[in-house]
mmCIF file of C-alpha atoms and ligand atoms in Angstrom:
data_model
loop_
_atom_site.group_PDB
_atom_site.id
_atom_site.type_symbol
_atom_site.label_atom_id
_atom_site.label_comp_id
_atom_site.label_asym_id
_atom_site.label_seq_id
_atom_site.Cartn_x
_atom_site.Cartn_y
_atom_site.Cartn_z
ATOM 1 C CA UNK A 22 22.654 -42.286 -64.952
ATOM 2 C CA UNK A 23 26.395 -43.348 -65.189
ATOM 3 C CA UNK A 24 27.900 -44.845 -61.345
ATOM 4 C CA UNK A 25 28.814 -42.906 -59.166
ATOM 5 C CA UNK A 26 32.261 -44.945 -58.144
ATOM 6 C CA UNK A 27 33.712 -44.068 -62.315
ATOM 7 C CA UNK A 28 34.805 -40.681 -63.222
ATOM 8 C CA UNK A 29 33.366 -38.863 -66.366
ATOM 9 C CA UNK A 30 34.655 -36.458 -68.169
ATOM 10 C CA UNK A 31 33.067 -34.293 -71.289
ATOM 11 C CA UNK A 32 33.550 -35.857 -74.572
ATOM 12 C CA UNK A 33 31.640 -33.801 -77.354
ATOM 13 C CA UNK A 34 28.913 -31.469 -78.225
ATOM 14 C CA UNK A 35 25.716 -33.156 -78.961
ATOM 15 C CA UNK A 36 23.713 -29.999 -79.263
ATOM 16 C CA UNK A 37 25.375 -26.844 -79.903
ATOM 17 C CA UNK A 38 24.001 -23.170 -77.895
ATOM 18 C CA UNK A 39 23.155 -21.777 -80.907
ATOM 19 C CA UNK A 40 20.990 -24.811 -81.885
ATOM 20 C CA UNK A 41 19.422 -24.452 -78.612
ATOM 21 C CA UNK A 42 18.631 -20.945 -78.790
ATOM 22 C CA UNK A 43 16.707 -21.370 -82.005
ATOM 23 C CA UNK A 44 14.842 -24.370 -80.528
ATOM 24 C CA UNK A 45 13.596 -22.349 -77.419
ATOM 25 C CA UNK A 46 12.460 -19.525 -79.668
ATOM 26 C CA UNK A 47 10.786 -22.068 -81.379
ATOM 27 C CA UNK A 48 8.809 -23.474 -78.382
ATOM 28 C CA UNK A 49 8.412 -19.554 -76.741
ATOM 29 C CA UNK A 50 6.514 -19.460 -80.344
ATOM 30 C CA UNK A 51 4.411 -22.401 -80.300
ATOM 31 C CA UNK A 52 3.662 -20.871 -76.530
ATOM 32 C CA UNK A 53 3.171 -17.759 -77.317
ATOM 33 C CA UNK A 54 0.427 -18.052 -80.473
ATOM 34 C CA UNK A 55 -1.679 -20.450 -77.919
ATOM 35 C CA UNK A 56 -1.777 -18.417 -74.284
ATOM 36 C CA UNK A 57 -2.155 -14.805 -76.121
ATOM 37 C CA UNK A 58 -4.165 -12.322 -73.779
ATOM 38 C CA UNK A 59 -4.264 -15.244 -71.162
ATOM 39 C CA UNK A 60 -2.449 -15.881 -67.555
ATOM 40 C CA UNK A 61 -0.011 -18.619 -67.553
ATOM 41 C CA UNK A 62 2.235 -20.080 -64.532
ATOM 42 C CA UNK A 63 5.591 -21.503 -65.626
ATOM 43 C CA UNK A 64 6.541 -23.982 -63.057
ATOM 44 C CA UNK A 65 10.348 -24.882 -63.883
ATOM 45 C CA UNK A 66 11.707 -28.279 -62.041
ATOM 46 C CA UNK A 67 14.952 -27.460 -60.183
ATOM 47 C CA UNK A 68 17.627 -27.412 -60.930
ATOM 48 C CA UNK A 69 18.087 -29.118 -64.282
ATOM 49 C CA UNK A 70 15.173 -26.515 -65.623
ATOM 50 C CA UNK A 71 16.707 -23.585 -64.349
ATOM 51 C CA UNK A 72 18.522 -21.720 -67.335
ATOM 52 C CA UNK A 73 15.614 -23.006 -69.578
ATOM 53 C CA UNK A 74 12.701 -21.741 -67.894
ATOM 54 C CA UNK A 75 14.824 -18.458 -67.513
ATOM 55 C CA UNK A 76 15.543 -18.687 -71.159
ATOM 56 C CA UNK A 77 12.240 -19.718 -72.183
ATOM 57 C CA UNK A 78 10.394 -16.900 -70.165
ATOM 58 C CA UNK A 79 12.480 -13.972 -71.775
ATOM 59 C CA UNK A 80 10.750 -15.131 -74.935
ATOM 60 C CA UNK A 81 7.615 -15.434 -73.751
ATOM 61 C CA UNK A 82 5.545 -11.877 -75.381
ATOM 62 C CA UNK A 83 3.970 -9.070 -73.184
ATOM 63 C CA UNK A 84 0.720 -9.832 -73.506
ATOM 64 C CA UNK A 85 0.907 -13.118 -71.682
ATOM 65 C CA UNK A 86 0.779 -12.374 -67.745
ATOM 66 C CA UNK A 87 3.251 -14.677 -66.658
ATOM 67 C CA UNK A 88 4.471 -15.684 -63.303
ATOM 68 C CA UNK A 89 7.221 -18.326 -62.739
ATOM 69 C CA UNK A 90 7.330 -21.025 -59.851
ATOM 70 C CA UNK A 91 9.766 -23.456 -59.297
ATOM 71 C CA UNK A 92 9.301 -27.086 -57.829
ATOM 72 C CA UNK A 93 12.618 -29.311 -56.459
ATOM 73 C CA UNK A 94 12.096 -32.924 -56.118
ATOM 74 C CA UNK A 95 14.233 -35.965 -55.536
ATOM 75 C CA UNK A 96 13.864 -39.793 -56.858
ATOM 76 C CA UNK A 97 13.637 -41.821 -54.141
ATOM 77 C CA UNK A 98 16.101 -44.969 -53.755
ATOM 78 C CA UNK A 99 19.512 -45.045 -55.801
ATOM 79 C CA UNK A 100 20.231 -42.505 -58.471
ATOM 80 C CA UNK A 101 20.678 -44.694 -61.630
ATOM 81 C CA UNK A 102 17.370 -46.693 -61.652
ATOM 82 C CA UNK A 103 14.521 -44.449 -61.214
ATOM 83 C CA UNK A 104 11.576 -46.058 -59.114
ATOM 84 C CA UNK A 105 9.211 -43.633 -59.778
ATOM 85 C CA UNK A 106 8.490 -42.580 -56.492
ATOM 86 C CA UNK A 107 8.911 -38.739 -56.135
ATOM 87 C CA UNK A 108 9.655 -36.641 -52.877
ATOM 88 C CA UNK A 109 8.375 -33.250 -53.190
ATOM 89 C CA UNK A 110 11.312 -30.772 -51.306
ATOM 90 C CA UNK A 111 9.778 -28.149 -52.610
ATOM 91 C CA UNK A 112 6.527 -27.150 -53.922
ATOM 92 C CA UNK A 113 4.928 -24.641 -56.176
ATOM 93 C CA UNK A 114 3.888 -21.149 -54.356
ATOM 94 C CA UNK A 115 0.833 -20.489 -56.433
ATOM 95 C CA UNK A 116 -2.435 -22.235 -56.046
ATOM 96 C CA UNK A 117 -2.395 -24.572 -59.069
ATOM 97 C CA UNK A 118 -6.675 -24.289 -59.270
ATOM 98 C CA UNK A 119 -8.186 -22.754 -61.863
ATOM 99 C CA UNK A 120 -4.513 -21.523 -63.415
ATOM 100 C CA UNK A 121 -2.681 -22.051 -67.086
ATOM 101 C CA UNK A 122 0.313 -24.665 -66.148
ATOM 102 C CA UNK A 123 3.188 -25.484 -68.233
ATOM 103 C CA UNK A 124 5.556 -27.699 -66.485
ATOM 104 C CA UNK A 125 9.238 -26.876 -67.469
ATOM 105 C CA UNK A 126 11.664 -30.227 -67.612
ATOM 106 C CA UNK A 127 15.010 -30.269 -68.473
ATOM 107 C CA UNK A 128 15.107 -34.126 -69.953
ATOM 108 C CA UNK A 129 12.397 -36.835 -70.025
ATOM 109 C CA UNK A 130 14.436 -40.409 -69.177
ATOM 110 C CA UNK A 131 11.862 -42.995 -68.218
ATOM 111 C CA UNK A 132 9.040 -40.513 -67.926
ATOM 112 C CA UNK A 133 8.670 -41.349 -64.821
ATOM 113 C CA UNK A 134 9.208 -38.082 -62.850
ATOM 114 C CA UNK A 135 7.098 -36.084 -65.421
ATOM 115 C CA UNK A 136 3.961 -38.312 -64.999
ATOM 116 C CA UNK A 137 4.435 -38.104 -61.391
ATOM 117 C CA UNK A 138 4.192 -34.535 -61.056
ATOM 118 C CA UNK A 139 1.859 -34.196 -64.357
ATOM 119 C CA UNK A 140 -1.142 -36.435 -62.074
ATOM 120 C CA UNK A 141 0.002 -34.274 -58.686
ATOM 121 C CA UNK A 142 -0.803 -31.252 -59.948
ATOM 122 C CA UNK A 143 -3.848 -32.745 -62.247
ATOM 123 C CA UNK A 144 -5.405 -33.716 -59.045
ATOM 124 C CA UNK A 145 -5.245 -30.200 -58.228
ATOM 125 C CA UNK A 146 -7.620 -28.998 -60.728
ATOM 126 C CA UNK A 147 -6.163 -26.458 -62.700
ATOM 127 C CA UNK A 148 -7.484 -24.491 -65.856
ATOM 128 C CA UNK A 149 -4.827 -26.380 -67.938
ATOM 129 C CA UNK A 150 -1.521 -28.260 -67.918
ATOM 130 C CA UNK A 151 0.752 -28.636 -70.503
ATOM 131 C CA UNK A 152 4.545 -30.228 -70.327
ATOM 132 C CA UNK A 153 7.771 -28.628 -71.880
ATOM 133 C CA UNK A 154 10.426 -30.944 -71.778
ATOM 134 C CA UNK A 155 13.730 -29.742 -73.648
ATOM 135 C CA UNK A 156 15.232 -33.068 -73.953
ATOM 136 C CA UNK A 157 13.858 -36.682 -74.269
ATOM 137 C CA UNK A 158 15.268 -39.631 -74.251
ATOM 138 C CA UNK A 159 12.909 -42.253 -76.493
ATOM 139 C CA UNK A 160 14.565 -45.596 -75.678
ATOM 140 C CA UNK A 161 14.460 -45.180 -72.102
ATOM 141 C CA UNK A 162 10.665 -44.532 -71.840
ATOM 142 C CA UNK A 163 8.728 -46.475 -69.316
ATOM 143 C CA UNK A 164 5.576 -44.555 -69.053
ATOM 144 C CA UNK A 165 3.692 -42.841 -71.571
ATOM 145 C CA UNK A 166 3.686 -39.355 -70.505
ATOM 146 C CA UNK A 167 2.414 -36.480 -73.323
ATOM 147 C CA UNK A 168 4.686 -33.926 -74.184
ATOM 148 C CA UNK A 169 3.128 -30.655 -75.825
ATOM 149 C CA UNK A 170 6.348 -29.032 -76.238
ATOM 150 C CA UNK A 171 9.017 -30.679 -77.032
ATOM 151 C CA UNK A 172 13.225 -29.566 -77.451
ATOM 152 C CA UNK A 173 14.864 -32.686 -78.849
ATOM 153 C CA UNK A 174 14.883 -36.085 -79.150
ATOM 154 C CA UNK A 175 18.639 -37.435 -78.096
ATOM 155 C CA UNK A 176 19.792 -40.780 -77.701
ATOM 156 C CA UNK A 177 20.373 -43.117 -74.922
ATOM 157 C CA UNK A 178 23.141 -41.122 -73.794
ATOM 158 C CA UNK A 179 24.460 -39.320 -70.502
ATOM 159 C CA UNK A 180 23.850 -35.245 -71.120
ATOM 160 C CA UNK A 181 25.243 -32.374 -69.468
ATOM 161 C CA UNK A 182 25.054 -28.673 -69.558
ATOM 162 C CA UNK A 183 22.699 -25.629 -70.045
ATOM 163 C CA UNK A 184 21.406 -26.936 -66.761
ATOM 164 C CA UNK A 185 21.960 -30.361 -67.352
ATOM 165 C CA UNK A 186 24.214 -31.712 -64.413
ATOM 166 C CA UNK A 187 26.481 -35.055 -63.487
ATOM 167 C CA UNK A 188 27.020 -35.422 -59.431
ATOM 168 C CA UNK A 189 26.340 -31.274 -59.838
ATOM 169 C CA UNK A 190 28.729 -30.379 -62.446
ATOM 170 C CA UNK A 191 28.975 -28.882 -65.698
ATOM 171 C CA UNK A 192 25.191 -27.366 -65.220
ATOM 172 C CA UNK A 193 26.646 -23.627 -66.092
ATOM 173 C CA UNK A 194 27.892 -24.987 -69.880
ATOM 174 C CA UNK A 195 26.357 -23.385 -72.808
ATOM 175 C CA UNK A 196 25.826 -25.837 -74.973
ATOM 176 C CA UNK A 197 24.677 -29.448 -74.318
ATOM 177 C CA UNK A 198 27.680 -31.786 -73.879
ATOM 178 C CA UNK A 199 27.779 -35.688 -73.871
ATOM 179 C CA UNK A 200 29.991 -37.394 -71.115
ATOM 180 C CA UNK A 201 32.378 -40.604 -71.055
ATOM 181 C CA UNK A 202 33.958 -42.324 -68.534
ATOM 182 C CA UNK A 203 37.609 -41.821 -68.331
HETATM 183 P P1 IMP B 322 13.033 -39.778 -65.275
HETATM 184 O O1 IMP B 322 12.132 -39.791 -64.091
HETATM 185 O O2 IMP B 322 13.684 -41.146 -65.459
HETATM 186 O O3 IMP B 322 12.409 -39.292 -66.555
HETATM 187 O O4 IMP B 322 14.265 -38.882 -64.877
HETATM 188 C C1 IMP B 322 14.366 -37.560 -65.153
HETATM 189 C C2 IMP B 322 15.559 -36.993 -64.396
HETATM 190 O O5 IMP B 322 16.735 -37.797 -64.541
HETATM 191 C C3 IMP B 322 15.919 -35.645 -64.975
HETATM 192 O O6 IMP B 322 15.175 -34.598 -64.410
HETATM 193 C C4 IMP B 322 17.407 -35.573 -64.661
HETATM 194 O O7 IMP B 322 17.602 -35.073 -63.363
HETATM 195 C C5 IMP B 322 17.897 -37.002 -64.681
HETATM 196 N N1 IMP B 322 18.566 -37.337 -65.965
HETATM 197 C C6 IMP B 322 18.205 -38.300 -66.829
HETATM 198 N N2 IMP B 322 19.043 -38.356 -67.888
HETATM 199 C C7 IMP B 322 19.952 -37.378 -67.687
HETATM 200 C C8 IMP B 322 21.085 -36.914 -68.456
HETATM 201 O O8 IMP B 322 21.442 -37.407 -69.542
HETATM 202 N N3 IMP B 322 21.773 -35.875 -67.922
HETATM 203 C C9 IMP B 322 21.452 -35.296 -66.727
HETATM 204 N N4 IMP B 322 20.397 -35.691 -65.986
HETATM 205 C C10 IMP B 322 19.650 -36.737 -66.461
#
């Protein structure tokens, strides 16, 4: 996460909306051919996941009863070095037991969110749970963490847009943008 005391300011498009598009339809696919005729809860991780869990779900087909839930958590200590250690400010509304999960990320960074809230709601026994992550970042992994369905692998770079935010900005872009100071 770039500091907070430098300005940033957008430099380029690293992934474009119509490259994004295809890539949800894509995953809505890969979801779709494995929950047919089944219940599944979407459970989108505010507010990065926002317009992709929105996106995602409109291509999700009839026959899958879906509901959507939304969880909002916050890294404790400082904002660029992620200690793992995740407040809950707002949990799911559905009882996770016995359901079909698929937790909705915007990016995967050090993994360390993800696996947080992967072994939370683990521990609450449901039928099955199964990531979506639209964005991960390889070279800044620090805990394995499986990702069933996967967007994009980007480099080790500061992303904003389609949900994607920097000190809350720039979440409402279309396509994906990189940042640089200046
Ligand atoms: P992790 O726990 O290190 O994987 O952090 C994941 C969180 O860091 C994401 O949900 C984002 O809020 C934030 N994050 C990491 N990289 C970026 C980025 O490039 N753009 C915007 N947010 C990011």
């Amino acid at each position: 996460m770039p500091e907070t005391n430098v300005s940033f300011k957008l430099c380029d498009i690293l992934l474009p909306r119509e490259q994004i598009r295809k890539r949800v339809a894509e995953l809505a696919g890969m979801i779709n051919s494995e929950y047919r005729n089944e219940r599944l809860v979407l459970v989108g991780v505010l507010k990065g996941a926002v317009i992709f869990t929105a996106d995602l779900a409109r291509m999700i087909e009839d026959s899958i009863d879906v509901r959507m839930d939304f969880m909002a958590v916050s890294s404790y200590g400082n904002s660029s070095s992620s200690s793992g250690a995740v407040k809950i400010i707002k949990d799911m509304d559905t009882p996770a037991l016995n359901q079909n999960i698929i937790l909705v990320e915007d990016i995967m960074d050090t993994g360390l969110t993800l696996s947080y809230l992967k072994d939370m709601l683990m521990a609450r026994n449901p039928k099955s749970l199964k990531t979506c992550v639209l964005l991960e970042k390889p070279e800044r992994k620090k805990v394995e963490c499986a990702i069933e369905y996967r967007g994009f692998e980007i480099p080790d770079e500061f992303v904003v847009g389609y949900g994607l935010d920097y000190a809350g900005r720039w979440r409402n872009l279309s396509d994906i943008w990189r940042v640089v100071e200046g």
